[in-house]
Amino acid sequence: MDTGLSKDADGSSHGSEGEEHLDHAGDQLYVSLKMENYRLKAELIPHVYGSVPLVGSWDSSKALSMEPESASMWELSFVVPPNHETLDFKFLLKPKYSNSPCVVEEGPNRLLTGGALQEESRLAVFKNGDVTVEYRVFIKSDRVSPFDLAASWRVYQENLRPSTVRGIPDVSINSAPIARIENGSSAGLEIDLEHYVIPAPSTSANSAFVYAADNTENPRFSNVDCSDNASYSFKDSGVSADGPTTIKEMEVVIPDPSKVYSGSDMVESKSVDSFSSLQKQDGHRGLFVDRGVGSPRSVKSPDSSAFSFDLKQDTETKNSMPAAAAAVADQMLGPKEDRHLAIVLVGLPARGKTFTAAKLTRYLRWLGHHTKHFNVGKYRRLKHGTNQSADFFRADNPEGMEARNEVAALAMDDMIAWMQEGGQVGIFDATNSTRKRRNMLMKMAEGKCKIIFLETLCNDERIIERNIRLKIQQSPDYAEQPDFEAGLQDFKSRLANYEKVYEPVEEGSYIKMIDMVSGHGGQIQVNNISGYLPGRIVFFLVNTHLTPRPILLTRHGESRDNVGGRIGGDTVLSDAGEIYAKKLANFVEKRLKSEKAASIWTSTLQRTTITANPIIGFPKIQWRALDEINAGVCDGMTYEEIKKNMPEEYEARKKDKLRYRYPRGESYLDVIQRLEPVIIELERQRAPVVVISHQAVLRALYAYFSDRPLNEIPHIEVPLHTIIEIKMGVTGVQEKRYKLMD
C-alpha cells in the first residue's frame, strides 16, 4: 500500500462505490482520415505530414504512414481535444522500395477544425511527371470519453495501433501546457540521471544479461549418470508409458512421417488477418478465441471450409467472459490429457522461439498457472557438450540425428513426469522441424497431456540476421569460439541443414506466428484450438513483439495519508510529494526527450494524477485497473488500528498476504487478475510508457517483468520517490533504478 512509514504497507484504493458520471468536458475527438484508390499499386504508400498536434513537422521524412485498411483503402486515426487548434496538413506518397522523392498532393493545405475540414471534400491529386494519381478522401470524427478510448475494443483495434498520432495510443493530447504546481517552480531541479542511479535488488528483472535457455528447467538426468549407458533406444515398438523419472532404457516409436498424427477428428481452423492454408474438409467451423475484451467477428474465406478473423474491422463486440468465471471454468476437470497442456515450439533457428517461450512462461506463471520451460538445447549441451559443429545437425548424419532425438525424448519425458507430479503447462522449446520428430512427441504425450504446436515463422532477413548475431554472442554453443566470423558461418551452415528438411506444421492443434516479432503487423493462424487457457495464450501472442522500449514504474509522490501511515484513501500530496512530482516531470522530460511517442499512465486516484500533472508534452491515460488494492472496511485505517480493532483480520493477513482479502475489499490475487489487460497493453506498446501507480499494483507489475513467484509479490520492495526502469527487447528484460528523493 501507499504508506511511506512501512515497507510492508499495502492498502487500498478509494473505496467509494456508485455509478460513474461521465464528464463530457473531458471527452475527446476520435478522427479517422481515409484515402481510397482502386488502381494504386502497393509500391506507393500514402503518408500525412503537417502542423502540431497532428505531426509537428513539414519535413517529409517525418511524415506519418497511413495503414492499409483494405486493398484500396488507407487510414490514419488519431485523437485530439474537441477545442483543438486548426490542423494544417497534406497527403504525400512515398515509394516503398526505393529512395525516389516523395510526391506531395497538389493544391492548398487541408485545414481541420473541430473534427471537420474547412472546405468541401476534394480529391487528393498527385502528379509525377506525366502521371496523375487521384484519391478519394474521407473523414470521420466521433466524440468519445477517455475511458472508452482506453478500455473499449474499438480503441484497441482502431486507435491503439502503429498508425495513430506519433505512433502511440493517444487518449488525450495536451492542447496547452499544464500550469506548474504552485509553491515552487521546477527551476533549479535539473538532474543528472546517472547521479540518481541506485543498485537494483539481487532478484531484479535483469534477464537480458543471461542467455534465455540457461534460465530453463534443468534436466533431471543432470543429477544422475549421464554416461553412454544411460541413453534412449529408438525402435518402432512403442513408448514406455510409465517409466521412472530417470530411465536407463526406453523405446520411443517414431511413426511413419507420411502419416500425420491427429489427436481429434474435428478440426477448427481460425486465422488472424490471413486465410488458412488447410485443405477443404467437411466439418470445419470457425470458433471465437476469448480475447478478454471482446471477440473478433468471423469472416468467410474464399475456401468455404475456413474462416478468417479480422482484428481491424470488429468494433462492436465488447462482452467477454469475466476473468473469475473463466478461471473457475479452467479448473474444471476434463479428460486426463486435457488437465495438462504442452506448448511445443516449432521453427528454424534464430526465429525467436526461446524468447517467445520465455515470455509465455513468465506470463502464465504470473497468472498463477504452474508452468515450466524445457529447452532441448540445454539438454543437448549437458549430454553431448557445446562443441558441436554444423555437421552434427545434418539430416544425413545418423549419429547426430540419434543424439538429438535422444535429448528431445529425455526433455519430453522430464516434462511429462513433472506434469504427473502436479505441473500444468509445459513449454517444450526446440526446432521440432520435421513431422517425424513431432509425431514422436505426440505419441509420447498421448493420454498424458494435450499438445499445441507453436510455430514461429519469420521472412524478414534483417531480423533473422540480427538474431543470428545475438545467438553467436550469447549462446554457450559458441562461448569457446574466439573468431566471431567463424562462429557466424558455422551457425549459418547449421541453419542451412535445418532448412533442407524443414516441414511446416499441418497436423494436430497449432498456432502459427508469421512475421509477428517486429510488432508491425504479421499473422496468427490458429487451428483446432479451444478452451479458456489456450485462448488466453493466443490473445497474449497476438499482442507480444520484440521492439525494445523502456517502461518506467513509479509510485505517486508521498500523500498525506502516507505521512499518517493510513492505507487507502484518496488524499492529495504532501509537500515532499509535490516536490517529487516536479522532479519526476524533470526526469521524464530528460529521460524521454527523444521519445515523442511516450505516454503517461495513472490510476484514477488523485494522488497519481496530481503526481503526473507537471509532466507536459505526453498524453495521459487513466486506468481504473491501476487503482490501489481495495482495503474495504479497513480503508483509511492504520495497521495499528487494524491490529487493535480487528485482530483476527490482522493475523489472517499476516499469515497469507497473497490470498488474504480485506473485508469487502481485494486480495493480491484479485489485483493480479484485474491487471492482466494492463500487462497485455504494456506488451503491445512499441513506445515508452510511464506508469504512476500504487505500491501493491506496482509490486504485481514488477513481479511480471522480473518473473518473481506469486508468493513473493506482497513482499517486493517498491519505495516511494523511486523510479524502476524496465527495458524490454529482443535480449530480454533489463532493470535500472533511480532514487530521486529520500
Short mmCIF file of C-alpha atoms in Angstrom, two decimals, residues 402-671:
data_model
loop_
_atom_site.label_atom_id
_atom_site.label_comp_id
_atom_site.label_asym_id
_atom_site.label_seq_id
_atom_site.Cartn_x
_atom_site.Cartn_y
_atom_site.Cartn_z
CA GLU A 402 20.08 -40.24 -32.89
CA ALA A 403 21.69 -37.95 -30.30
CA ARG A 404 19.28 -35.09 -30.97
CA ASN A 405 16.23 -37.35 -30.83
CA GLU A 406 17.59 -38.82 -27.62
CA VAL A 407 17.78 -35.49 -25.78
CA ALA A 408 14.37 -34.45 -27.17
CA ALA A 409 12.85 -37.62 -25.72
CA LEU A 410 14.65 -37.03 -22.42
CA ALA A 411 13.25 -33.50 -22.20
CA MET A 412 9.75 -34.66 -23.15
CA ASP A 413 9.86 -37.41 -20.57
CA ASP A 414 11.00 -34.94 -17.90
CA MET A 415 8.16 -32.60 -18.81
CA ILE A 416 5.53 -35.37 -18.66
CA ALA A 417 6.92 -36.61 -15.34
CA TRP A 418 6.73 -33.08 -13.97
CA MET A 419 3.11 -32.77 -15.14
CA GLN A 420 2.23 -36.04 -13.41
CA GLU A 421 3.66 -34.51 -10.23
CA GLY A 422 1.30 -31.52 -10.47
CA GLY A 423 2.61 -29.32 -13.29
CA GLN A 424 0.04 -27.66 -15.53
CA VAL A 425 1.68 -26.09 -18.60
CA GLY A 426 4.98 -27.24 -20.10
CA ILE A 427 6.76 -25.17 -22.76
CA PHE A 428 8.82 -27.55 -24.93
CA ASP A 429 11.45 -25.43 -26.70
CA ALA A 430 13.21 -26.97 -29.71
CA THR A 431 13.21 -26.74 -33.52
CA ASN A 432 10.95 -29.83 -33.88
CA SER A 433 11.24 -29.13 -37.58
CA THR A 434 10.09 -32.47 -39.04
CA ARG A 435 6.84 -34.41 -38.87
CA LYS A 436 8.80 -37.44 -37.70
CA ARG A 437 10.01 -35.58 -34.59
CA ARG A 438 6.58 -34.09 -33.89
CA ASN A 439 4.88 -37.47 -34.30
CA MET A 440 7.32 -38.89 -31.77
CA LEU A 441 6.37 -36.20 -29.26
CA MET A 442 2.63 -36.66 -29.84
CA LYS A 443 2.99 -40.40 -29.33
CA MET A 444 4.83 -39.84 -26.05
CA ALA A 445 2.15 -37.37 -24.89
CA GLU A 446 -0.85 -39.48 -25.88
CA GLY A 447 -3.18 -39.91 -22.91
CA LYS A 448 -0.94 -37.75 -20.68
CA CYS A 449 -1.16 -34.18 -21.93
CA LYS A 450 -2.63 -32.10 -24.74
CA ILE A 451 -0.13 -30.78 -27.27
CA ILE A 452 -0.43 -27.44 -29.05
CA PHE A 453 2.30 -26.68 -31.57
CA LEU A 454 3.53 -23.07 -31.63
CA GLU A 455 5.32 -22.39 -34.91
CA THR A 456 7.33 -19.18 -35.37
CA LEU A 457 7.95 -18.12 -38.95
CA CYS A 458 9.96 -15.07 -39.97
CA ASN A 459 10.63 -13.84 -43.50
CA ASP A 460 12.46 -10.62 -42.60
CA GLU A 461 16.12 -11.18 -43.42
CA ARG A 462 17.20 -8.24 -41.25
CA ILE A 463 15.56 -9.72 -38.16
CA ILE A 464 16.98 -13.16 -38.92
CA GLU A 465 20.49 -11.73 -39.33
CA ARG A 466 20.15 -9.80 -36.05
CA ASN A 467 19.00 -12.92 -34.23
CA ILE A 468 21.85 -14.97 -35.67
CA ARG A 469 24.42 -12.45 -34.45
CA LEU A 470 22.84 -12.35 -31.00
CA LYS A 471 22.95 -16.14 -30.97
CA ILE A 472 26.70 -16.14 -31.66
CA GLN A 473 27.27 -13.55 -28.92
CA GLN A 474 25.15 -15.24 -26.23
CA SER A 475 24.80 -18.96 -26.92
CA PRO A 476 27.04 -21.35 -24.94
CA ASP A 477 27.49 -23.23 -28.22
CA TYR A 478 29.92 -20.50 -29.32
CA ALA A 479 31.33 -19.43 -25.96
CA GLU A 480 34.65 -21.11 -26.76
CA GLN A 481 34.78 -19.83 -30.34
CA PRO A 482 37.10 -16.78 -30.34
CA ASP A 483 36.51 -15.99 -34.01
CA PHE A 484 33.08 -14.36 -34.39
CA GLU A 485 33.01 -14.74 -38.18
CA ALA A 486 33.89 -18.43 -37.95
CA GLY A 487 31.06 -18.93 -35.48
CA LEU A 488 28.73 -16.98 -37.75
CA GLN A 489 29.50 -19.16 -40.75
CA ASP A 490 29.11 -22.34 -38.69
CA PHE A 491 25.70 -21.26 -37.42
CA LYS A 492 24.55 -20.35 -40.92
CA SER A 493 25.64 -23.81 -42.06
CA ARG A 494 23.64 -25.31 -39.18
CA LEU A 495 20.64 -23.23 -40.25
CA ALA A 496 21.00 -24.45 -43.84
CA ASN A 497 20.94 -28.06 -42.59
CA TYR A 498 17.62 -27.44 -40.84
CA GLU A 499 16.17 -25.60 -43.84
CA LYS A 500 16.77 -28.61 -46.11
CA VAL A 501 14.41 -30.83 -44.10
CA TYR A 502 12.02 -28.29 -42.55
CA GLU A 503 8.33 -29.24 -42.72
CA PRO A 504 5.74 -26.66 -41.61
CA VAL A 505 3.13 -27.76 -39.09
CA GLU A 506 -0.10 -29.01 -40.64
CA GLU A 507 -1.07 -31.65 -38.09
CA GLY A 508 -2.88 -31.51 -34.77
CA SER A 509 -3.64 -28.32 -32.82
CA TYR A 510 -1.36 -25.45 -33.70
CA ILE A 511 -0.70 -21.72 -33.58
CA LYS A 512 1.39 -20.17 -36.34
CA MET A 513 3.09 -16.83 -35.71
CA ILE A 514 4.06 -15.39 -39.08
CA ASP A 515 6.29 -12.29 -39.10
CA MET A 516 4.97 -11.26 -35.67
CA VAL A 517 8.28 -10.45 -33.97
CA SER A 518 8.66 -6.96 -35.45
CA GLY A 519 5.46 -5.69 -33.85
CA HIS A 520 4.35 -4.15 -37.14
CA GLY A 521 1.66 -6.46 -38.40
CA GLY A 522 2.08 -10.14 -39.20
CA GLN A 523 -0.34 -13.02 -38.98
CA ILE A 524 -1.55 -15.52 -36.43
CA GLN A 525 -3.08 -18.74 -37.73
CA VAL A 526 -4.93 -20.93 -35.24
CA ASN A 527 -6.11 -24.48 -35.83
CA ASN A 528 -8.14 -26.79 -33.56
CA ILE A 529 -7.77 -24.51 -30.52
CA SER A 530 -10.46 -24.35 -27.84
CA GLY A 531 -10.69 -23.69 -24.13
CA TYR A 532 -10.01 -20.76 -21.82
CA LEU A 533 -6.27 -21.18 -21.29
CA PRO A 534 -5.35 -21.83 -24.96
CA GLY A 535 -7.47 -18.79 -25.82
CA ARG A 536 -5.52 -16.62 -23.37
CA ILE A 537 -2.28 -17.88 -24.87
CA VAL A 538 -3.41 -16.89 -28.37
CA PHE A 539 -4.51 -13.48 -27.08
CA PHE A 540 -1.12 -12.92 -25.45
CA LEU A 541 0.82 -13.97 -28.55
CA VAL A 542 -1.24 -11.64 -30.76
CA ASN A 543 -0.02 -8.71 -28.68
CA THR A 544 3.61 -9.55 -28.00
CA HIS A 545 6.63 -8.39 -30.02
CA LEU A 546 10.37 -7.75 -29.62
CA THR A 547 10.58 -3.98 -30.16
CA PRO A 548 12.91 -2.53 -27.47
CA ARG A 549 11.29 0.14 -25.30
CA PRO A 550 11.51 1.30 -21.68
CA ILE A 551 8.70 1.08 -19.13
CA LEU A 552 9.08 3.36 -16.11
CA LEU A 553 7.31 2.28 -12.91
CA THR A 554 6.92 4.69 -10.00
CA ARG A 555 4.64 5.26 -7.06
CA HIS A 556 2.90 8.59 -6.73
CA GLY A 557 4.51 11.29 -4.62
CA GLU A 558 4.09 10.96 -0.89
CA SER A 559 0.46 11.60 0.11
CA ARG A 560 -0.93 12.99 3.35
CA ASP A 561 -2.22 9.51 4.22
CA ASN A 562 1.33 8.18 3.72
CA VAL A 563 2.52 10.68 6.31
CA GLY A 564 -0.15 9.48 8.74
CA GLY A 565 0.51 5.80 7.99
CA ARG A 566 -3.05 5.26 6.74
CA ILE A 567 -3.85 2.80 3.99
CA GLY A 568 -6.07 3.55 1.02
CA GLY A 569 -7.85 6.88 0.91
CA ASP A 570 -7.67 9.46 -1.83
CA THR A 571 -5.80 12.39 -0.31
CA VAL A 572 -3.62 14.97 -2.03
CA LEU A 573 0.16 15.02 -1.91
CA SER A 574 2.28 16.17 0.97
CA ASP A 575 4.89 18.89 0.47
CA ALA A 576 7.50 16.22 -0.20
CA GLY A 577 5.14 14.56 -2.66
CA GLU A 578 4.72 17.80 -4.61
CA ILE A 579 8.48 18.21 -4.85
CA TYR A 580 8.75 14.65 -6.17
CA ALA A 581 6.09 15.38 -8.80
CA LYS A 582 8.25 18.22 -10.12
CA LYS A 583 11.40 16.12 -10.02
CA LEU A 584 9.61 13.30 -11.78
CA ALA A 585 8.47 15.68 -14.54
CA ASN A 586 12.05 16.88 -14.94
CA PHE A 587 13.27 13.28 -15.04
CA VAL A 588 10.72 12.21 -17.64
CA GLU A 589 11.47 15.22 -19.81
CA LYS A 590 15.18 14.45 -19.73
CA ARG A 591 14.94 10.66 -19.97
CA LEU A 592 12.35 10.66 -22.77
CA LYS A 593 13.38 13.83 -24.58
CA SER A 594 13.87 11.91 -27.83
CA GLU A 595 10.78 9.72 -27.29
CA LYS A 596 7.90 11.83 -28.52
CA ALA A 597 5.71 8.75 -28.72
CA ALA A 598 5.79 8.10 -24.96
CA SER A 599 2.63 8.12 -22.83
CA ILE A 600 1.82 8.50 -19.13
CA TRP A 601 -0.48 6.01 -17.40
CA THR A 602 -2.01 6.69 -13.99
CA SER A 603 -4.72 5.28 -11.77
CA THR A 604 -7.97 7.21 -11.29
CA LEU A 605 -6.97 8.31 -7.77
CA GLN A 606 -5.94 11.92 -7.38
CA ARG A 607 -2.56 11.26 -5.78
CA THR A 608 -1.37 9.71 -9.06
CA THR A 609 -2.99 12.27 -11.36
CA ILE A 610 -1.55 15.14 -9.28
CA THR A 611 1.87 13.49 -9.49
CA ALA A 612 1.50 13.36 -13.28
CA ASN A 613 0.25 16.96 -13.65
CA PRO A 614 3.67 18.65 -14.06
CA ILE A 615 4.58 16.27 -16.90
CA ILE A 616 3.78 18.02 -20.17
CA GLY A 617 4.03 17.08 -23.80
CA PHE A 618 2.83 13.49 -23.41
CA PRO A 619 -0.71 12.04 -23.48
CA LYS A 620 -2.06 10.82 -20.16
CA ILE A 621 -4.26 7.75 -19.74
CA GLN A 622 -6.17 6.88 -16.57
CA TRP A 623 -6.70 3.19 -15.82
CA ARG A 624 -9.10 2.08 -13.11
CA ALA A 625 -7.18 -1.20 -13.18
CA LEU A 626 -4.16 0.71 -11.81
CA ASP A 627 -6.05 1.80 -8.67
CA GLU A 628 -4.56 0.64 -5.38
CA ILE A 629 -5.70 -2.62 -3.78
CA ASN A 630 -9.09 -2.06 -2.18
CA ALA A 631 -8.81 -2.31 1.61
CA GLY A 632 -12.59 -2.47 2.01
CA VAL A 633 -13.71 -1.67 5.55
CA CYS A 634 -10.06 -1.09 6.52
CA ASP A 635 -9.73 1.82 4.11
CA GLY A 636 -8.32 4.87 5.90
CA MET A 637 -7.11 2.91 8.94
CA THR A 638 -3.55 2.43 10.15
CA TYR A 639 -2.17 -1.07 10.66
CA GLU A 640 -2.05 -0.41 14.40
CA GLU A 641 -5.76 0.40 14.35
CA ILE A 642 -6.48 -2.81 12.41
CA LYS A 643 -4.41 -4.82 14.89
CA LYS A 644 -6.26 -3.30 17.82
CA ASN A 645 -9.81 -3.31 16.47
CA MET A 646 -9.71 -6.28 14.09
CA PRO A 647 -7.06 -8.67 15.47
CA GLU A 648 -8.36 -11.70 13.56
CA GLU A 649 -8.13 -9.84 10.24
CA TYR A 650 -4.66 -8.59 11.15
CA GLU A 651 -3.41 -12.10 11.87
CA ALA A 652 -5.09 -13.60 8.78
CA ARG A 653 -3.37 -11.04 6.57
CA LYS A 654 -0.05 -11.63 8.29
CA LYS A 655 -0.25 -15.38 7.64
CA ASP A 656 -1.02 -15.18 3.90
CA LYS A 657 -0.76 -11.73 2.36
CA LEU A 658 -1.10 -13.11 -1.17
CA ARG A 659 -4.55 -14.65 -0.68
CA TYR A 660 -5.85 -12.52 2.16
CA ARG A 661 -8.83 -10.42 1.08
CA TYR A 662 -9.79 -7.34 3.04
CA PRO A 663 -13.44 -7.46 4.21
CA ARG A 664 -15.42 -6.04 1.29
CA GLY A 665 -12.11 -5.42 -0.42
CA GLU A 666 -9.48 -7.22 -2.52
CA SER A 667 -6.58 -9.63 -2.26
CA TYR A 668 -3.31 -9.53 -4.19
CA LEU A 669 -4.68 -12.30 -6.41
CA ASP A 670 -7.66 -10.07 -7.22
CA VAL A 671 -5.26 -7.26 -8.16
#
